[in-house]
Amino acid sequence: MWDSRGVLKRRVSRTAMSGLLLAVAVSGLTACRTSPNVAAYVGDEQVTAHELEAAVDERLADDEIAAYAEAGEEAYTRRVLSLLVQEEVYAVAAERYGVDVTEAQVRARIDELLGDDDPETVYSQLAQQGIARQDVFENIRQQLLRREIAAAEGQAVELTDAELQARYEEVRESQAQVRFGYITVPDQATADALAAQLQADPNTYAAVAAQFAGAYTLPELEERSLEEVPGPLAEQVASAEPNTAFTLPVAEVGGVIVTFVEGTVYPSLEELRPQLEQEATDATDAAGTELVDEVRADLDVTVNPRYAVLGDDGQLDPAGGDSGVVDILEDESTATAPGAPGGAGE
């Protein structure tokens, strides 16, 4: 299918607070050892019914969170309970591995993730998904704790310059883009003459494109992955030699398309560095998550059935039976809410 948008996607996108994830599912809960005054037990610690009620009320003081929770108050209470239990699990994990994350570290990370975005706007978007500021803070604290725990156990992935270079060589080819442009002209004779002109002097591309401006003409050469090349041109663009042009009649555009392929371009190591470093961060986070999961498994985490819906497998139904994960700013135009800056791996 022909795509006339001419949109060039960035190789490595950086979105506001990308990857912020709020886990609201708690695994390994059982329905024993409960008291009317206790919402959940986490090892030797308790989340009392009063603490849960106070935590819910504190969040509902925000009108936007209250509006979100209105459609399912019990589900929202379960979500908050899950968060409180998760906080207790991380407290035990931090103590077991002898690590700590300061308030200043958390705030610095949040500021980094916010970037140039207006904090009030971001937090309002999160509140509309039931995410409170303290949930954001705690989620980021837990993300940083996972990294510290992994490091304490020698499982943090830190790339040296040599390792970065080696990884770059591995992925370089997969990041290749083609630099090309296309101009739509009315007939084959004009197309043939233009193709010859572009091959003889590629520098004339912009000037010629201006003469045939339209929805199916790129005004300048662009760099795109082959997946982003319009369908009718993709095969020939992929096989074209550098600095060559070809013509293709396309009835849908009402003319003949002249495509000029300058050649393949590759991102530099510095351009890919953020992506490669993120891979290492994700691996460290995964290692930290496994270690925290081991701590959780060692704890006898139980929940009062008054507050949770327990399935046959003994699992707590998180936040009304959803996936248990809320994605906070999936992209720059849509603010969905995860629970704290920095996501599972960021």
XYZ file of C-alpha atoms in Angstrom:
346
model
C 0.000 0.000 0.000
C 1.308 3.433 -0.912
C 2.150 5.709 1.989
C 2.522 9.358 1.005
C 3.173 10.725 4.461
C 6.925 10.856 4.022
C 7.442 10.434 7.745
C 10.899 9.472 8.875
C 10.888 7.691 12.213
C 13.709 8.314 14.598
C 16.057 5.400 15.081
C 16.030 5.717 18.850
C 12.956 7.440 20.253
C 13.064 9.230 23.585
C 9.598 9.735 25.071
C 8.716 11.558 28.236
C 9.016 9.237 31.201
C 9.099 6.307 28.839
C 8.761 2.867 30.350
C 7.178 4.010 33.566
C 5.473 0.982 34.929
C 3.286 0.560 37.951
C 2.965 -3.040 39.042
C -0.295 -3.552 40.849
C -0.307 -7.326 40.841
C 1.008 -9.241 43.805
C 1.835 -12.882 43.271
C 1.956 -15.659 45.795
C -0.913 -14.502 47.998
C -2.834 -17.076 49.990
C -6.100 -16.788 51.875
C -4.998 -17.892 55.315
C -3.630 -16.191 58.439
C -6.082 -13.300 58.174
C -7.641 -11.177 60.882
C -10.515 -8.698 60.456
C -8.126 -5.870 61.295
C -5.382 -6.964 58.895
C -5.639 -6.437 55.142
C -2.496 -8.437 54.340
C 0.495 -10.110 55.953
C 3.951 -9.839 54.417
C 6.288 -12.066 56.364
C 6.352 -10.676 59.888
C 4.865 -7.352 58.784
C 1.236 -6.372 58.361
C -0.791 -3.995 56.261
C -3.622 -3.163 58.599
C -7.146 -2.379 57.487
C -6.692 1.104 58.917
C -3.490 1.644 56.910
C -5.207 0.496 53.746
C -8.214 2.736 54.328
C -5.963 5.716 55.035
C -3.892 5.034 51.889
C -7.015 4.863 49.749
C -8.476 8.033 51.279
C -5.202 9.883 50.748
C -5.259 9.069 47.053
C -8.959 9.816 46.649
C -8.349 13.321 47.963
C -7.165 14.022 44.436
C -10.309 14.728 42.388
C -8.876 13.157 39.230
C -7.980 9.937 41.048
C -11.399 9.939 42.704
C -13.063 10.211 39.299
C -10.985 7.286 38.039
C -11.795 5.130 41.092
C -15.488 5.930 41.061
C -16.195 3.312 38.411
C -14.727 0.539 40.573
C -14.023 1.391 44.200
C -13.333 -2.199 45.238
C -10.948 -2.696 42.337
C -9.122 0.486 43.258
C -8.830 -0.637 46.864
C -7.309 -3.904 45.661
C -4.830 -1.934 43.573
C -3.768 0.148 46.562
C -3.464 -2.976 48.698
C -1.240 -4.518 46.055
C 0.959 -1.434 46.109
C 1.266 -1.499 49.886
C 2.170 -5.177 49.862
C 4.722 -4.564 47.121
C 6.267 -1.802 49.200
C 6.679 -4.186 52.133
C 8.258 -6.829 49.904
C 10.823 -4.310 48.640
C 11.562 -3.178 52.176
C 12.460 -6.753 53.096
C 14.479 -7.193 49.893
C 16.460 -3.989 50.508
C 17.272 -5.116 54.034
C 18.251 -8.617 52.945
C 20.712 -7.360 50.333
C 21.908 -4.393 52.348
C 21.019 -1.714 49.814
C 19.313 1.646 50.004
C 18.070 4.359 47.656
C 17.836 7.924 48.887
C 15.012 10.342 48.299
C 17.411 12.556 46.372
C 18.270 9.698 44.003
C 14.605 9.037 43.325
C 13.813 12.687 42.676
C 16.821 13.025 40.399
C 15.618 10.050 38.369
C 12.099 11.447 38.137
C 13.470 14.793 36.953
C 15.561 12.974 34.358
C 12.525 11.115 33.050
C 10.358 14.211 33.002
C 12.906 16.063 30.904
C 11.315 19.201 29.496
C 7.748 18.052 30.185
C 5.626 20.036 32.611
C 5.438 17.999 35.860
C 1.922 19.172 36.685
C 0.644 18.064 33.294
C 2.310 14.677 33.606
C 1.031 14.050 37.123
C -2.452 15.098 36.061
C -2.340 12.561 33.235
C -1.258 9.892 35.689
C -3.951 10.831 38.196
C -6.553 10.299 35.501
C -5.333 6.676 35.440
C -5.526 6.376 39.215
C -1.808 6.931 39.796
C -0.862 9.120 42.745
C 2.373 11.051 43.111
C 3.495 8.822 45.956
C 2.926 5.786 43.730
C 5.202 7.312 41.097
C 7.856 7.991 43.709
C 7.658 4.494 45.189
C 7.729 2.822 41.803
C 10.896 4.671 40.833
C 12.419 3.864 44.208
C 11.724 0.177 43.569
C 13.245 0.378 40.103
C 16.422 1.848 41.541
C 16.427 -0.729 44.318
C 16.305 -3.528 41.748
C 19.450 -2.133 40.150
C 21.186 -1.828 43.515
C 20.200 -5.362 44.482
C 21.503 -6.736 41.188
C 24.762 -4.834 41.688
C 25.093 -6.126 45.245
C 24.849 -9.672 43.917
C 27.295 -9.063 41.078
C 24.542 -9.340 38.472
C 24.508 -5.766 37.190
C 25.314 -5.446 33.493
C 27.769 -2.595 32.925
C 29.205 -2.229 29.441
C 32.798 -1.138 29.011
C 33.740 0.924 25.967
C 35.088 -2.219 24.328
C 31.870 -4.111 25.036
C 29.804 -1.233 23.685
C 31.846 -1.275 20.497
C 31.434 -5.026 20.140
C 27.691 -4.812 20.684
C 27.501 -1.963 18.176
C 29.152 -4.121 15.539
C 26.582 -6.841 16.226
C 23.538 -4.613 15.749
C 24.872 -2.104 13.215
C 23.555 -3.926 10.167
C 20.070 -4.291 11.611
C 19.939 -0.520 12.133
C 20.786 0.329 8.533
C 18.643 2.807 6.658
C 18.454 3.725 3.019
C 18.809 7.336 1.851
C 16.475 7.918 -1.065
C 13.814 10.134 -2.565
C 10.985 9.865 -5.080
C 9.460 12.339 -7.516
C 6.201 11.816 -9.395
C 6.068 13.055 -12.978
C 3.229 12.887 -15.528
C 4.689 10.551 -18.173
C 7.387 7.986 -18.927
C 9.454 10.231 -21.174
C 9.793 12.832 -18.449
C 10.579 10.073 -15.960
C 13.377 8.637 -18.099
C 14.960 12.041 -18.592
C 14.745 12.831 -14.886
C 16.255 9.456 -13.871
C 19.216 10.112 -16.154
C 19.653 13.617 -14.778
C 19.641 12.448 -11.143
C 22.196 9.736 -11.839
C 24.424 12.252 -13.559
C 24.068 14.870 -10.827
C 22.364 13.751 -7.577
C 22.775 17.257 -6.164
C 19.944 18.451 -8.399
C 17.369 16.311 -6.567
C 15.870 19.082 -4.400
C 15.593 21.523 -7.278
C 13.870 18.977 -9.525
C 11.571 17.813 -6.721
C 10.410 21.406 -6.271
C 9.315 21.452 -9.925
C 7.098 18.402 -9.376
C 5.932 19.101 -5.811
C 2.963 17.059 -4.646
C 1.694 14.415 -2.261
C 3.808 11.737 -3.948
C 7.067 13.644 -4.144
C 9.638 13.917 -1.376
C 11.109 17.422 -1.403
C 14.435 16.198 0.011
C 16.258 12.876 0.217
C 15.315 11.015 3.394
C 16.698 8.187 5.480
C 14.310 5.363 6.291
C 14.426 1.713 7.154
C 13.281 -0.569 4.348
C 10.100 -1.231 6.329
C 9.256 2.456 6.003
C 9.736 2.631 2.243
C 6.378 2.803 0.385
C 5.299 -0.672 -0.685
C 5.457 -0.240 -4.471
C 9.072 0.941 -4.237
C 10.443 -1.276 -1.460
C 11.755 -4.197 -3.518
C 13.591 -2.066 -6.069
C 14.943 0.307 -3.426
C 16.355 -2.680 -1.524
C 18.191 -4.007 -4.588
C 19.260 -0.679 -6.131
C 22.944 0.173 -6.415
C 24.108 3.405 -4.746
C 23.495 6.603 -6.734
C 21.070 5.033 -9.183
C 17.535 5.872 -10.209
C 14.622 3.798 -11.488
C 11.138 4.577 -12.756
C 7.842 2.952 -11.876
C 4.379 3.739 -13.305
C 1.819 3.750 -10.482
C -1.788 4.182 -11.508
C -2.787 5.067 -7.967
C -0.723 8.268 -8.058
C -1.612 9.139 -11.628
C 1.867 9.192 -13.053
C 5.352 7.711 -13.076
C 7.490 7.699 -9.961
C 11.201 8.377 -10.337
C 13.105 7.011 -7.343
C 16.693 7.943 -6.609
C 18.686 5.793 -4.162
C 21.784 7.443 -2.780
C 22.779 4.423 -0.705
C 22.733 2.780 2.710
C 23.563 4.741 5.855
C 24.402 3.387 9.292
C 23.977 5.008 12.700
C 27.144 5.867 14.568
C 28.070 4.297 17.874
C 27.131 7.519 19.622
C 23.698 7.488 18.004
C 23.080 3.935 19.183
C 24.722 4.362 22.585
C 21.432 5.167 24.415
C 19.795 2.062 22.977
C 22.747 -0.176 23.836
C 23.000 1.227 27.347
C 19.260 0.690 27.785
C 19.745 -2.983 26.911
C 22.249 -3.250 29.755
C 19.871 -1.451 32.111
C 17.047 -3.806 31.158
C 19.243 -6.828 31.822
C 20.217 -5.442 35.231
C 16.583 -4.744 36.061
C 15.598 -8.264 35.053
C 18.274 -9.700 37.340
C 17.099 -7.485 40.187
C 13.501 -8.491 39.589
C 14.381 -12.174 39.896
C 16.141 -11.526 43.185
C 13.162 -9.591 44.552
C 10.856 -12.387 43.392
C 12.943 -14.829 45.413
C 12.437 -12.646 48.468
C 8.698 -12.522 47.820
C 8.560 -16.281 47.482
C 10.252 -16.666 50.864
C 7.648 -14.481 52.533
C 4.327 -15.881 53.588
C 2.259 -13.200 51.871
C -1.429 -13.568 52.715
C -4.393 -11.328 52.020
C -7.697 -10.851 53.756
C -10.437 -12.132 51.411
C -12.472 -9.092 52.402
C -10.208 -6.987 50.229
C -9.158 -9.315 47.435
C -10.720 -11.642 44.928
C -8.759 -14.872 45.061
C -8.825 -17.243 42.140
C -8.598 -21.005 42.307
C -4.833 -20.679 41.970
C -4.644 -18.504 45.072
C -3.720 -15.348 43.150
C -4.983 -11.882 43.967
C -7.136 -10.409 41.199
C -5.293 -7.114 40.528
C -7.199 -3.921 39.992
C -10.413 -5.476 38.775
C -8.936 -8.322 36.767
C -6.786 -6.320 34.391
C -3.252 -7.225 33.395
C -1.891 -5.790 36.603
C 0.322 -3.281 34.818
C -0.584 0.275 33.943
C 1.572 1.860 31.248
C 2.288 5.476 32.040
C 3.365 7.468 29.038
C 3.509 5.069 26.172
C 4.247 7.799 23.682
C 4.472 11.536 23.468
C 0.906 12.024 22.314
C -0.903 9.554 24.566
C -0.426 9.620 28.297
C -1.447 6.333 29.739
C -0.424 5.793 33.284
C 2.066 3.341 34.627
C 3.160 4.126 38.010
C 6.421 5.799 38.202
C 9.111 7.227 36.110
C 11.440 4.760 34.607
C 9.637 1.553 33.864
C 10.735 -1.931 34.611
C 13.900 -1.473 32.718
C 14.339 2.275 32.603
